[in-house]
Every structure is written in structure tokens, then in C-alpha cells.
Amino acid sequence: MKKSAAVVMTAVFAMLSVAAVWSARTPAYAAEDVTAEMILSVANGLIDWKKRDVGSDADGYLINDTFLLQAGTTPGDWFPIGLGRLGIEDNQTAYLAVLGDNVQKRYDDPSGNRLDAAKATEWHRIALAVLASGGNPRSMGEDRDGDGRGDIDLIADGTYHCVDGNGNGIVGKQGINGFIWALITVDSMFYEIPEGAFYSRDDLIRSLLECQLADGGWALTGDSSDPDITAMTLQALAPYYNSEKAYTYRNAMMCADGLMTKKVRTAADEAIAWLSKAQLADGDFNSRGMPNCESTVQVIVALTSLGIDIFSDSRFIKIGSDGRRNTLYDGLMKYRTDSGGFTHSFVNDAENPSAVAGEANTMASEQTLYGLAAVLRALEERRRLYDFRAEQTDALKAQIRDAEKQIAALDFTTSTRSEVQAVYDAYLAIDSAERSYVSGYCELSRMLSVVGIEYEAEEIRYNSGDAGLVTPSEYFDYTDQAAVRALPKDLTTAYRAEVLRLWEKINRSVDFEGKAEMIITLEKAKNGIDAIQAEIDDIKAEIREELYPFDRITLAKRGAVYELYRRYTELSEYDRAQFEASDIEGLLKSRTQADNLLTALIVGAGCATAAVGIAVITALHIRKSRRLKAASAMQESDE
Amino acid sequence: MKKDLLAIGLAVLLIVFVCTGTKIQSVDDYYLTHIDDITETSETVFLSIECGTVLDRWEDLDPALRYEKYVPSDGVILARTEYVLRPKDTVYDILNRAVRHNRIQMEYQGANENSFGSVYIQGINYLYEFSCGALSGWMYKVNGKFPNYGCSKYALKDGDVIEWVYTCDLGRDVGSDWGGYCNEGV
């Protein structure tokens, strides 16, 4: 007895000493400790890290010219999504201008693939980034049909009508990610899907249910769940958690023989249970055996989307080795580095030097930024991360809180049918498109079946147009006007972002004196820059077409090589920097080769001429000396 | 007589000079135009590009790509070829040189355009990621092993054998049990 007490005491001491060391490194965060200011301060530290990464000052924009080169790519779009959802103002006007132009150019590409032949998530990511930055994804690019709005509809093209030139659906081509993000995107503004669309909401939901794994979660491939994909699927299903609609589908993983019927809520609860089990002692998550930042972020976004309080829900609080209670927020903060950026993992994978353990990297940081936005939004009772509709009014919030209170007050044993009916009426009084924000509805649902009340079939009022999105008019002020005047005569592609920003702004601006002239100046500048870019792309294509294989460069190509080289040198220094080292090497090599061939030809011709000359002269000389010899011999015989 | 012999000798020399194609080049020019010539002292690596896995998954292949010019009947887009290894060359550099030389289409995402910080090969010979199912894409092996990081980060050494292989099953059909680098980008 004594002995075991001593062992326990030793263990306690050991734990305490570990705790002392550990707590100095990683403070644990409880709900009451985490304030909006704190989250924003972490977010700002992260943004400052990224600003240094793109060469911007701490008081400058994150979205600077360097950053804008990536508009329309993964690292270029997720940061603006995080910024927008945190409510941080940056250079969003320039971002929307450049992104819109990039999207238009990709749509205009002769391949006809528009954004991609197989990756629907290209549309989804860009649409979400446009919404987060205050733009309208249904009205992108140029207005060529003259109806006063951009002709490209990223929502239709990327979700319910995401089909290729042959009429085949694209959404499933990249696997489950396509369905997840299509659903998130179509629900970003609760967009209505028209009758007869290629994909209906139910198609997208059913596709996700069909690939749920036996353990309750989801994965890209294989039969054991992955936290990232499970969490992302939950993010997509979150708006349907309170739906009573049952789906009938085939899922060989869960039910080997035949059909199964399930509500979204049931599937989601299974996944939540799997996530709860998978959470690690520090509050974070493992993916492919490696505790990491991004998986933790995805679970945070999933739970906050479902209205689960990550600071208090016991399913997601784990006891650490130091005895502390770790939440997902603790798990996330573990990956914060001194630089302000977030690191992928602390486990050093010898085979993976691209993400250095403990060093801040882009993917971990871009995901953390929107993860922080999700936490902040939950704290401030704002809409879930990917619900971009106008914020709920105070009256609506109060109505939802009241319904939640009434549900919580119900009692299985004592509540009467009419009491339950009254609570249900309070629930049904809430706008159908807002009911997914009522947490605890599942309890009411259970009570309804206990007392035998039928569910009412839900008719959700979806958003058929651009409702809720107002593009504000801008004022093209003196700074902007001075910026137009300051544009140099000889433009380079370095001015593209600036010109596109001014172009976007002036077209949205109220009238001012000299507006028409400035529009002309900017249009010329925009077209000029497009022409330079087209020239760069053309030279690059010709280099590939004309100069390879290098050992087959003939003298006949010399003119073409020189012409290409001339076109290259006529570009500005900035534009020449857009070429790959191998493009320039190819040009120089071919030019030298062509020159060498010419030199060889001239020298060869010279030598040949000389050889012929020498031969002729020598022959003549030999003939002459023979004749002289013969003459002297005759003279001798004459004598 | 002696002069004649000398002249004949000179003429023969000139003709030999022209016929052997001896070039007059500066040292720099010579270096530039012969940088990729394999000599006895050059360090070299080998590269091949294959898409044989597609042949077994023909029904999953994008119908627009079901032609010999995209998927050769033996699955070989580029047979094993020796290339000069220049100092600091990465797997990407060799692939880039090989596709240029052989005029094979290739599309990549620059290191700053994705979150991996490395060049990512999206398509070779018009075969792209997802062209043959949701788990398809390009992967590479060096000396038979799959490095799980970007091709522009893999520095090569003399004698390395690079194989670019198209997978239809996240690497499992080409002998990788890892397979995560492709297909995850959103």
C-alpha cells in the first residue's frame, strides 16, 4: 500500500515537473481566455510573416505586386479568403481586378478547358476568393454581350453546370474533393440550382454519402479515414445537419449488399465521433501518421461550421501528457512559430525537406489564417466560414437563441405533445434558409418522434440571383488620377496589376471631370500590356517550336533564330526576366550555332576557293615548267 | 618542284579541313554549343517517361486522349535516354531539357504557384492529372524509389536513373505505397 502510494507520488511529481517545463512552452487556452483581440493578434502576426515573404512592409499591403502574380493559384487565393473572412482590409480591389483578368484569359485559352479540364476545385477556390474579397463570382471577366455584367458565371460553371465540351460532368473527376467543394461553393450564398441542371444539390450530397467509410469518416482513397477529408466533408454537409431528408444510396464500404438510407445528420454524427477518437492528446490531429497543423485547422472549420463550441465540447478536449486540458485551439497554437507564421509539423520527415519541421510554411499558414477566421466568427456569432450571405440581423439571432433555449428546456419524460409542438412551431417560424444555425435541433427531432409529430417537408428558400451582394460604387480619387498620369509611356508587364486595379476602379467610379480621357488612357495601357504578354508567350512558344532539337539547327534557320533573338532583346528588362533560363540558353545556343555554321561556311568556301586557286596555279606552274623543260631539251638536242 | 609539292600539300590540307567540317569557334562558343554533349568525362543521368498504366485502365481515360500519339501502344513516351548532368541539376531540369529536345508537350506549375514550394508537373504529352481517373497523375522515381517531394528540389548525382511514370491509382500501380503529393491540391 505504501509502496504503491510512493509510486503514485513519484508519478505525480514526474508529471508536475513535466508540466512545469511544458506549460512554459505551450500555454493552454480555455474559452474564457481566448478573445477576439487575441485571435486577431495571432492573425496579424501570421500576415506580417507572409508580408515579409512577399517583400512587403509591415504597414504595406499583403496583396502587393509580387503576391498578385499568384492570383488564381492555391497560395494566391487562400490568403485573400482568410483576410476577407477575418474582415481585414487589404488591396482587395487590385486582387479582384487581376483575378478577373486572369480568369478571362483562362476562359479565352484555345484549349477550351476554361479553368481546368478536370479540376472543378479551380472554380470553387476562385469563387470563394472572389466572394471573400467583395466581388461577384456570377459576374466575372469582360462584359462582351453588353448586358452590364461580366459574362463568366463561376457558380454555374463550377458547380451545377460543371461539364466539359462533350457534356460530361467534371466535378467527380478529381475525386471526393470536387463534390465537397462544389457543395461548399453552391451554398456559399445559398445559390439556387435551376431545374434540369447537370448536378442537383441532392446529387452532390449523395455523392459524399456514397463514399463514407465503415469507420464513419472519409478519405481521398483507401479504407481508413483521414481527418482532413473527413473534416472538409463535414464543412460541406454542415448546412444540412438539421435536415430531415433521408437519402437512399449504395455504399459498399458501409453496407456490402444493397441500398442504405441515412440522413445527413446520422452520417455527420458518425464522422464527428471518428474525429473525436482521432484527436491527439495535444488537441491536434494526425494525417498519414504525422501530427500536423493543417488537419487541425480543417477540424476547427468543420466543428465551428456545425455550431460545435471547440472550447467547451468535451468530445474535443483531450488531456495532455502534462495533465492539461487541450482544445483544438491549443492544438493549433502548437504550430505557431516565432516568426508569426505556422509550421506544417514538428516531426522531421527525412524524406520530405520541402516542409522543414518547425519552420513556417505557406500551406500551414494560409490554412491557419482561415481557421482563425472560423474561430473568430464563431466567437462573434457571425456566419460560418463559407456562408457568405449578409450577416444575420440581431432580431434573427435572438429568434434562433430563443428556439435553442426552448429546445433545451424540453424533457423526455415530462414534456407533452403540445409543448413539443409549440417548440417545433418556434423552430419552423425561423426562415428555412437559417434553420441550420439552430444548434440542438437534433434533440427536438428526437422529441418529435417520441410524441409522434410528423416532420414538415422542408422547402428551403434559395438565392436565385445575386441577392445579398452589392458591389459598391467607388470614387476614383486624386491619388488614383495621379497614378494614371504617372504611368510611363513605355509600359512593361510590371505595371499590369496597377493598370488593372485602376481600370477596375475607374469603371466602378462615379463620374468626375476627365473620366472619359482617363478611361481611354487606361484602356490603351491595358491593351498594350496584353500585347506585351502575348509577345512574350509567342516568343516562348516559338523557342520551343523552332530551336529544338538543337543538333538539327541548320543554316537555313539562322534568319529565324536572329529574328527571335531580336524580338527577345526588344523587350524590357522586366519582361525578359519572365523567360526561363532554358529559354534564354536555347536562344543563345542556337544563335551561336547558326553563327558557327555561317563562319564554317565562309571559312570553308574560302578554303575551297583557295585550294582550287592553288591547284590551278600549281597546275599552270607545272605545265609551264614542263614546257620550259621540253623547250630547253629541244634546244639541247638542236645544239 | 619543291614549291609545287608544298602548294599541293596546302591544297590537300585545305580540302581536308573543309571536308572534316572543322569549325572555328571561341572557347565560350564551343562550351555553350557542346554543353550537353556526352564525353568520356561527363557526368550523366538517365531519364524515361512512361504511361503504361493507362493501357490497363483504358475505360477511365479521357476519350479525347485515346490515341496513339498521346498514349503509345507500348506505353513509352520517352525510352530511357542518357543526359549530361550539369552542376546543381534537379530532376525538373533534366525533364525540362528532355521534353524540349524531344518536343514533348509538358505543362507545369511554378514553385510559387502552389503550396509545396516546388515545381509541380501537371501534364506530359497531354496526359494530365485526373486524365485517367481521380487518382491519376505524374510521379517520378529516382533509382527505383519515389521521393515524396517536388522534382525541382531533388538534386541529382552521377548515374542516377529518373523514371517519370503515370499512375492511375495514386502510385500503387507503379510500386509506391505513399502517393500523396498529387491530387490533394484544392
CSV table of C-alpha atoms in Angstrom, one decimal, chain A residues 133-480:
chain,number,residue,atom,x,y,z
A,133,SER,CA,-12.9,39.9,-51.5
A,134,GLY,CA,-16.2,41.6,-52.1
A,135,GLY,CA,-16.7,40.6,-55.7
A,136,ASN,CA,-19.4,38.7,-57.5
A,137,PRO,CA,-18.4,35.2,-58.9
A,138,ARG,CA,-21.5,35.2,-61.1
A,139,SER,CA,-20.3,38.2,-63.0
A,140,MET,CA,-16.7,37.7,-63.8
A,141,GLY,CA,-14.5,38.8,-66.7
A,142,GLU,CA,-15.5,41.1,-69.5
A,143,ASP,CA,-19.0,42.1,-70.5
A,144,ARG,CA,-18.9,41.2,-74.2
A,145,ASP,CA,-22.7,40.7,-74.6
A,146,GLY,CA,-23.3,44.2,-73.3
A,147,ASP,CA,-25.7,43.3,-70.5
A,148,GLY,CA,-23.8,45.4,-68.0
A,149,ARG,CA,-22.2,42.5,-66.2
A,150,GLY,CA,-19.2,40.2,-66.6
A,151,ASP,CA,-20.1,37.2,-68.8
A,152,ILE,CA,-18.5,34.4,-66.7
A,153,ASP,CA,-20.6,32.7,-64.1
A,154,LEU,CA,-18.2,30.8,-61.9
A,155,ILE,CA,-21.0,29.4,-59.8
A,156,ALA,CA,-22.9,27.7,-62.6
A,157,ASP,CA,-19.7,26.7,-64.5
A,158,GLY,CA,-18.1,25.3,-61.4
A,159,THR,CA,-21.0,23.6,-59.6
A,160,TYR,CA,-24.4,22.6,-61.0
A,161,HIS,CA,-23.3,23.0,-64.7
A,162,CYS,CA,-19.7,21.9,-64.4
A,163,VAL,CA,-19.4,20.0,-67.7
A,164,ASP,CA,-16.8,19.7,-70.4
A,165,GLY,CA,-17.2,20.3,-74.1
A,166,ASN,CA,-18.7,16.8,-74.6
A,167,GLY,CA,-21.3,17.4,-71.9
A,168,ASN,CA,-19.6,15.1,-69.3
A,169,GLY,CA,-19.6,16.2,-65.7
A,170,ILE,CA,-16.2,17.4,-64.4
A,171,VAL,CA,-17.0,17.6,-60.6
A,172,GLY,CA,-16.1,14.0,-59.8
A,173,LYS,CA,-13.0,13.8,-62.0
A,174,GLN,CA,-10.6,14.7,-59.2
A,175,GLY,CA,-12.4,12.5,-56.7
A,176,ILE,CA,-14.2,13.5,-53.5
A,177,ASN,CA,-12.7,17.0,-53.3
A,178,GLY,CA,-14.7,18.0,-56.3
A,179,PHE,CA,-18.0,17.1,-54.6
A,180,ILE,CA,-17.0,18.6,-51.3
A,181,TRP,CA,-16.1,22.0,-52.7
A,182,ALA,CA,-18.9,22.1,-55.3
A,183,LEU,CA,-21.4,21.8,-52.4
A,184,ILE,CA,-19.5,24.4,-50.3
A,185,THR,CA,-19.5,26.8,-53.2
A,186,VAL,CA,-23.1,26.4,-54.2
A,187,ASP,CA,-24.0,27.0,-50.5
A,188,SER,CA,-21.7,30.0,-50.2
A,189,MET,CA,-24.6,32.3,-51.0
A,190,PHE,CA,-27.3,29.6,-50.8
A,191,TYR,CA,-27.5,29.8,-54.6
A,192,GLU,CA,-30.5,28.2,-56.2
A,193,ILE,CA,-29.8,25.3,-58.6
A,194,PRO,CA,-32.1,25.6,-61.6
A,195,GLU,CA,-34.4,22.8,-62.7
A,196,GLY,CA,-32.7,20.3,-65.0
A,197,ALA,CA,-29.2,21.3,-64.0
A,198,PHE,CA,-26.4,18.7,-64.5
A,199,TYR,CA,-25.9,18.3,-60.8
A,200,SER,CA,-28.6,18.9,-58.2
A,201,ARG,CA,-27.9,19.5,-54.5
A,202,ASP,CA,-29.0,16.0,-53.8
A,203,ASP,CA,-26.6,14.6,-56.4
A,204,LEU,CA,-23.7,16.3,-54.6
A,205,ILE,CA,-24.8,15.3,-51.1
A,206,ARG,CA,-25.5,11.7,-52.2
A,207,SER,CA,-22.0,11.5,-53.8
A,208,LEU,CA,-20.5,12.3,-50.5
A,209,LEU,CA,-22.6,9.8,-48.6
A,210,GLU,CA,-21.8,7.1,-51.1
A,211,CYS,CA,-18.1,7.2,-50.2
A,212,GLN,CA,-18.4,7.4,-46.4
A,213,LEU,CA,-16.1,4.7,-44.9
A,214,ALA,CA,-17.0,2.0,-42.5
A,215,ASP,CA,-15.2,3.8,-39.6
A,216,GLY,CA,-17.5,6.8,-40.2
A,217,GLY,CA,-15.2,9.3,-41.8
A,218,TRP,CA,-13.9,9.9,-45.3
A,219,ALA,CA,-10.6,9.7,-47.2
A,220,LEU,CA,-9.2,10.5,-50.6
A,221,THR,CA,-8.5,6.8,-51.1
A,222,GLY,CA,-8.2,3.6,-49.1
A,223,ASP,CA,-10.5,2.4,-46.3
A,224,SER,CA,-9.2,4.2,-43.3
A,225,SER,CA,-10.4,7.8,-42.7
A,226,ASP,CA,-8.3,10.9,-43.0
A,227,PRO,CA,-9.0,13.9,-40.7
A,228,ASP,CA,-8.6,16.5,-43.5
A,229,ILE,CA,-11.1,14.9,-45.9
A,230,THR,CA,-13.5,13.9,-43.1
A,231,ALA,CA,-13.4,17.5,-41.8
A,232,MET,CA,-13.9,19.0,-45.2
A,233,THR,CA,-16.8,16.7,-45.9
A,234,LEU,CA,-18.4,17.9,-42.7
A,235,GLN,CA,-17.8,21.5,-43.7
A,236,ALA,CA,-19.8,20.8,-46.9
A,237,LEU,CA,-22.6,18.9,-45.1
A,238,ALA,CA,-22.9,21.4,-42.2
A,239,PRO,CA,-25.8,23.3,-43.7
A,240,TYR,CA,-27.8,20.0,-44.0
A,241,TYR,CA,-27.2,18.8,-40.4
A,242,ASN,CA,-30.7,19.8,-39.3
A,243,SER,CA,-32.4,18.4,-42.4
A,244,GLU,CA,-34.8,15.6,-42.0
A,245,LYS,CA,-34.4,14.4,-45.6
A,246,ALA,CA,-33.3,10.8,-45.8
A,247,TYR,CA,-31.1,9.7,-48.7
A,248,THR,CA,-31.1,6.3,-50.2
A,249,TYR,CA,-27.9,5.2,-51.8
A,250,ARG,CA,-25.4,2.4,-52.4
A,251,ASN,CA,-22.3,2.3,-50.2
A,252,ALA,CA,-20.3,-0.9,-50.5
A,253,MET,CA,-17.9,0.2,-47.7
A,254,MET,CA,-20.7,0.5,-45.1
A,255,CYS,CA,-23.2,-2.0,-46.4
A,256,ALA,CA,-21.9,-4.7,-48.6
A,257,ASP,CA,-25.2,-5.9,-50.1
A,258,GLY,CA,-27.6,-3.3,-51.3
A,259,LEU,CA,-29.0,0.1,-50.5
A,260,MET,CA,-28.9,2.1,-47.3
A,261,THR,CA,-30.9,5.0,-46.1
A,262,LYS,CA,-29.5,7.7,-44.0
A,263,LYS,CA,-30.0,11.4,-43.1
A,264,VAL,CA,-27.0,13.7,-43.3
A,265,ARG,CA,-27.1,14.2,-39.5
A,266,THR,CA,-26.6,10.5,-38.9
A,267,ALA,CA,-23.6,10.4,-41.3
A,268,ALA,CA,-22.2,13.6,-39.8
A,269,ASP,CA,-22.5,12.3,-36.2
A,270,GLU,CA,-20.6,9.1,-37.2
A,271,ALA,CA,-17.8,11.3,-38.6
A,272,ILE,CA,-17.8,13.6,-35.6
A,273,ALA,CA,-17.4,10.5,-33.4
A,274,TRP,CA,-14.5,9.3,-35.5
A,275,LEU,CA,-12.8,12.8,-35.3
A,276,SER,CA,-13.2,12.8,-31.5
A,277,LYS,CA,-11.5,9.5,-31.3
A,278,ALA,CA,-8.7,10.6,-33.7
A,279,GLN,CA,-7.8,13.8,-31.8
A,280,LEU,CA,-4.4,13.6,-30.2
A,281,ALA,CA,-3.5,14.5,-26.6
A,282,ASP,CA,-2.2,17.9,-27.6
A,283,GLY,CA,-5.5,18.8,-29.2
A,284,ASP,CA,-4.2,18.4,-32.7
A,285,PHE,CA,-4.6,15.8,-35.5
A,286,ASN,CA,-2.6,13.3,-37.4
A,287,SER,CA,-2.5,12.8,-41.1
A,288,ARG,CA,-0.6,9.9,-42.5
A,289,GLY,CA,0.9,9.3,-39.1
A,290,MET,CA,2.2,12.8,-38.7
A,291,PRO,CA,0.7,15.3,-36.2
A,292,ASN,CA,0.2,18.5,-38.2
A,293,CYS,CA,-1.2,21.9,-38.4
A,294,GLU,CA,-3.5,21.7,-41.5
A,295,SER,CA,-5.5,18.7,-40.3
A,296,THR,CA,-6.2,20.6,-37.0
A,297,VAL,CA,-7.4,23.6,-39.0
A,298,GLN,CA,-9.8,21.6,-41.1
A,299,VAL,CA,-11.4,20.1,-38.0
A,300,ILE,CA,-11.7,23.5,-36.4
A,301,VAL,CA,-13.5,24.8,-39.5
A,302,ALA,CA,-15.7,21.7,-39.6
A,303,LEU,CA,-16.8,21.9,-35.9
A,304,THR,CA,-17.4,25.7,-36.0
A,305,SER,CA,-19.5,25.2,-39.2
A,306,LEU,CA,-21.6,22.7,-37.3
A,307,GLY,CA,-22.1,25.1,-34.4
A,308,ILE,CA,-19.9,23.0,-32.0
A,309,ASP,CA,-18.0,25.0,-29.4
A,310,ILE,CA,-14.4,23.9,-29.8
A,311,PHE,CA,-13.6,25.4,-26.3
A,312,SER,CA,-16.2,23.5,-24.3
A,313,ASP,CA,-17.4,20.4,-26.2
A,314,SER,CA,-16.0,17.5,-24.1
A,315,ARG,CA,-15.6,15.4,-27.2
A,316,PHE,CA,-12.8,17.7,-28.4
A,317,ILE,CA,-10.9,18.3,-25.2
A,318,LYS,CA,-8.1,16.0,-24.6
A,319,ILE,CA,-5.8,15.6,-21.6
A,320,GLY,CA,-2.2,16.2,-22.5
A,321,SER,CA,0.8,14.4,-21.1
A,322,ASP,CA,1.1,17.4,-18.7
A,323,GLY,CA,-2.4,16.8,-17.4
A,324,ARG,CA,-3.7,19.9,-19.0
A,325,ARG,CA,-6.9,20.0,-20.9
A,326,ASN,CA,-6.1,20.7,-24.6
A,327,THR,CA,-8.6,22.1,-27.0
A,328,LEU,CA,-8.3,22.3,-30.8
A,329,TYR,CA,-7.1,25.9,-30.3
A,330,ASP,CA,-4.2,24.6,-28.2
A,331,GLY,CA,-3.6,22.0,-30.8
A,332,LEU,CA,-3.4,24.8,-33.5
A,333,MET,CA,-1.3,27.2,-31.4
A,334,LYS,CA,1.3,24.4,-31.0
A,335,TYR,CA,2.3,25.1,-34.7
A,336,ARG,CA,2.8,28.8,-34.3
A,337,THR,CA,6.5,29.7,-34.8
A,338,ASP,CA,8.5,32.7,-33.5
A,339,SER,CA,8.3,34.2,-37.0
A,340,GLY,CA,4.5,34.5,-36.7
A,341,GLY,CA,3.9,32.0,-39.5
A,342,PHE,CA,2.7,28.5,-38.8
A,343,THR,CA,4.6,25.3,-39.4
A,344,HIS,CA,3.3,22.1,-41.0
A,345,SER,CA,4.7,19.8,-38.4
A,346,PHE,CA,7.4,19.3,-35.7
A,347,VAL,CA,8.1,15.8,-36.9
A,348,ASN,CA,11.1,15.9,-39.1
A,349,ASP,CA,10.5,13.7,-42.1
A,350,ALA,CA,13.9,12.8,-43.6
A,351,GLU,CA,12.3,12.2,-46.9
A,352,ASN,CA,10.4,15.5,-47.0
A,353,PRO,CA,12.7,18.5,-47.0
A,354,SER,CA,10.0,20.7,-48.6
A,355,ALA,CA,8.3,21.3,-45.3
A,356,VAL,CA,11.0,21.8,-42.7
A,357,ALA,CA,9.9,20.7,-39.3
A,358,GLY,CA,9.3,23.7,-37.1
A,359,GLU,CA,9.7,26.3,-39.9
A,360,ALA,CA,6.8,28.4,-41.0
A,361,ASN,CA,5.5,27.4,-44.4
A,362,THR,CA,2.8,28.7,-46.8
A,363,MET,CA,0.3,25.9,-46.8
A,364,ALA,CA,0.1,25.6,-43.0
A,365,SER,CA,-0.1,29.4,-42.7
A,366,GLU,CA,-2.8,30.0,-45.4
A,367,GLN,CA,-5.0,27.4,-43.8
A,368,THR,CA,-4.4,28.7,-40.3
A,369,LEU,CA,-5.4,32.2,-41.3
A,370,TYR,CA,-8.9,31.0,-42.4
A,371,GLY,CA,-9.0,28.6,-39.4
A,372,LEU,CA,-8.6,31.7,-37.2
A,373,ALA,CA,-11.3,33.4,-39.1
A,374,ALA,CA,-13.6,30.4,-38.3
A,375,VAL,CA,-12.8,30.6,-34.6
A,376,LEU,CA,-13.3,34.4,-34.6
A,377,ARG,CA,-16.6,34.2,-36.4
A,378,ALA,CA,-17.9,31.5,-34.0
A,379,LEU,CA,-16.9,33.7,-31.1
A,380,GLU,CA,-18.7,36.7,-32.5
A,381,GLU,CA,-21.7,34.8,-33.6
A,382,ARG,CA,-21.2,35.5,-37.2
A,383,ARG,CA,-22.0,33.2,-40.1
A,384,ARG,CA,-19.9,30.0,-40.6
A,385,LEU,CA,-16.7,30.4,-42.6
A,386,TYR,CA,-18.1,29.5,-46.0
A,387,ASP,CA,-21.5,31.1,-45.6
A,388,PHE,CA,-21.0,34.5,-47.4
A,389,ARG,CA,-24.6,35.8,-47.1
A,390,ALA,CA,-25.2,39.1,-45.3
A,391,GLU,CA,-24.8,38.6,-41.5
A,392,GLN,CA,-27.9,37.7,-39.6
A,393,THR,CA,-29.8,40.6,-38.0
A,394,ASP,CA,-29.9,40.9,-34.2
A,395,ALA,CA,-33.6,40.0,-34.4
A,396,LEU,CA,-32.9,36.8,-36.3
A,397,LYS,CA,-30.1,35.8,-33.9
A,398,ALA,CA,-32.4,36.4,-30.9
A,399,GLN,CA,-35.1,34.3,-32.6
A,400,ILE,CA,-32.6,31.4,-33.1
A,401,ARG,CA,-31.3,31.7,-29.5
A,402,ASP,CA,-34.9,31.6,-28.2
A,403,ALA,CA,-35.7,28.5,-30.2
A,404,GLU,CA,-32.5,26.9,-28.8
A,405,LYS,CA,-33.5,27.7,-25.2
A,406,GLN,CA,-36.9,26.3,-25.8
A,407,ILE,CA,-35.4,23.1,-27.1
A,408,ALA,CA,-33.0,22.8,-24.2
A,409,ALA,CA,-36.0,23.2,-21.8
A,410,LEU,CA,-37.8,20.1,-23.3
A,411,ASP,CA,-37.8,17.0,-21.2
A,412,PHE,CA,-38.1,13.4,-22.5
A,413,THR,CA,-40.2,12.3,-19.6
A,414,THR,CA,-42.4,15.2,-18.8
A,415,SER,CA,-42.9,17.3,-22.0
A,416,THR,CA,-46.3,16.9,-23.5
A,417,ARG,CA,-47.2,16.7,-27.2
A,418,SER,CA,-48.5,20.2,-27.3
A,419,GLU,CA,-45.4,21.6,-25.6
A,420,VAL,CA,-43.2,19.9,-28.1
A,421,GLN,CA,-45.5,21.1,-30.9
A,422,ALA,CA,-45.1,24.7,-29.6
A,423,VAL,CA,-41.2,24.4,-29.7
A,424,TYR,CA,-41.4,22.9,-33.2
A,425,ASP,CA,-43.6,25.9,-34.3
A,426,ALA,CA,-41.0,28.2,-32.9
A,427,TYR,CA,-38.3,26.4,-34.9
A,428,LEU,CA,-40.5,26.4,-38.1
A,429,ALA,CA,-41.1,30.2,-37.6
A,430,ILE,CA,-37.4,30.7,-38.4
A,431,ASP,CA,-36.6,31.3,-42.1
A,432,SER,CA,-35.9,27.9,-43.7
A,433,ALA,CA,-32.6,29.1,-45.0
A,434,GLU,CA,-31.5,30.0,-41.5
A,435,ARG,CA,-32.6,26.9,-39.6
A,436,SER,CA,-29.2,25.2,-40.0
A,437,TYR,CA,-27.9,27.7,-37.4
A,438,VAL,CA,-30.2,26.3,-34.7
A,439,SER,CA,-27.9,24.1,-32.6
A,440,GLY,CA,-29.6,21.3,-30.5
A,441,TYR,CA,-32.3,20.8,-33.1
A,442,CYS,CA,-31.5,17.0,-33.1
A,443,GLU,CA,-32.9,16.9,-29.6
A,444,LEU,CA,-36.1,18.4,-30.8
A,445,SER,CA,-36.1,15.9,-33.7
A,446,ARG,CA,-35.9,13.0,-31.2
A,447,MET,CA,-38.8,14.5,-29.1
A,448,LEU,CA,-40.9,14.9,-32.2
A,449,SER,CA,-40.7,11.2,-32.9
A,450,VAL,CA,-41.2,10.3,-29.2
A,451,VAL,CA,-44.5,12.3,-29.1
A,452,GLY,CA,-45.4,11.3,-32.7
A,453,ILE,CA,-45.3,14.6,-34.6
A,454,GLU,CA,-44.6,14.3,-38.3
A,455,TYR,CA,-41.7,16.4,-39.7
A,456,GLU,CA,-42.8,19.0,-42.2
A,457,ALA,CA,-41.1,18.7,-45.6
A,458,GLU,CA,-38.6,21.5,-45.8
A,459,GLU,CA,-38.7,23.9,-48.6
A,460,ILE,CA,-35.5,26.0,-48.4
A,461,ARG,CA,-35.7,29.4,-50.0
A,462,TYR,CA,-32.6,29.6,-52.1
A,463,ASN,CA,-30.9,32.6,-53.6
A,464,SER,CA,-31.8,32.8,-57.3
A,465,GLY,CA,-29.7,35.8,-58.3
A,466,ASP,CA,-27.1,37.9,-56.8
A,467,ALA,CA,-29.2,38.9,-53.8
A,468,GLY,CA,-27.2,40.0,-50.8
A,469,LEU,CA,-24.3,41.1,-52.9
A,470,VAL,CA,-23.9,44.8,-53.5
A,471,THR,CA,-20.9,46.0,-55.4
A,472,PRO,CA,-20.3,49.5,-54.1
A,473,SER,CA,-19.5,52.3,-56.4
A,474,GLU,CA,-16.1,53.8,-55.9
A,475,TYR,CA,-14.6,57.2,-56.2
A,476,PHE,CA,-11.6,57.5,-58.5
A,477,ASP,CA,-9.8,60.0,-56.3
A,478,TYR,CA,-6.8,62.3,-56.8
A,479,THR,CA,-4.3,59.6,-55.8
A,480,ASP,CA,-5.8,57.3,-58.5
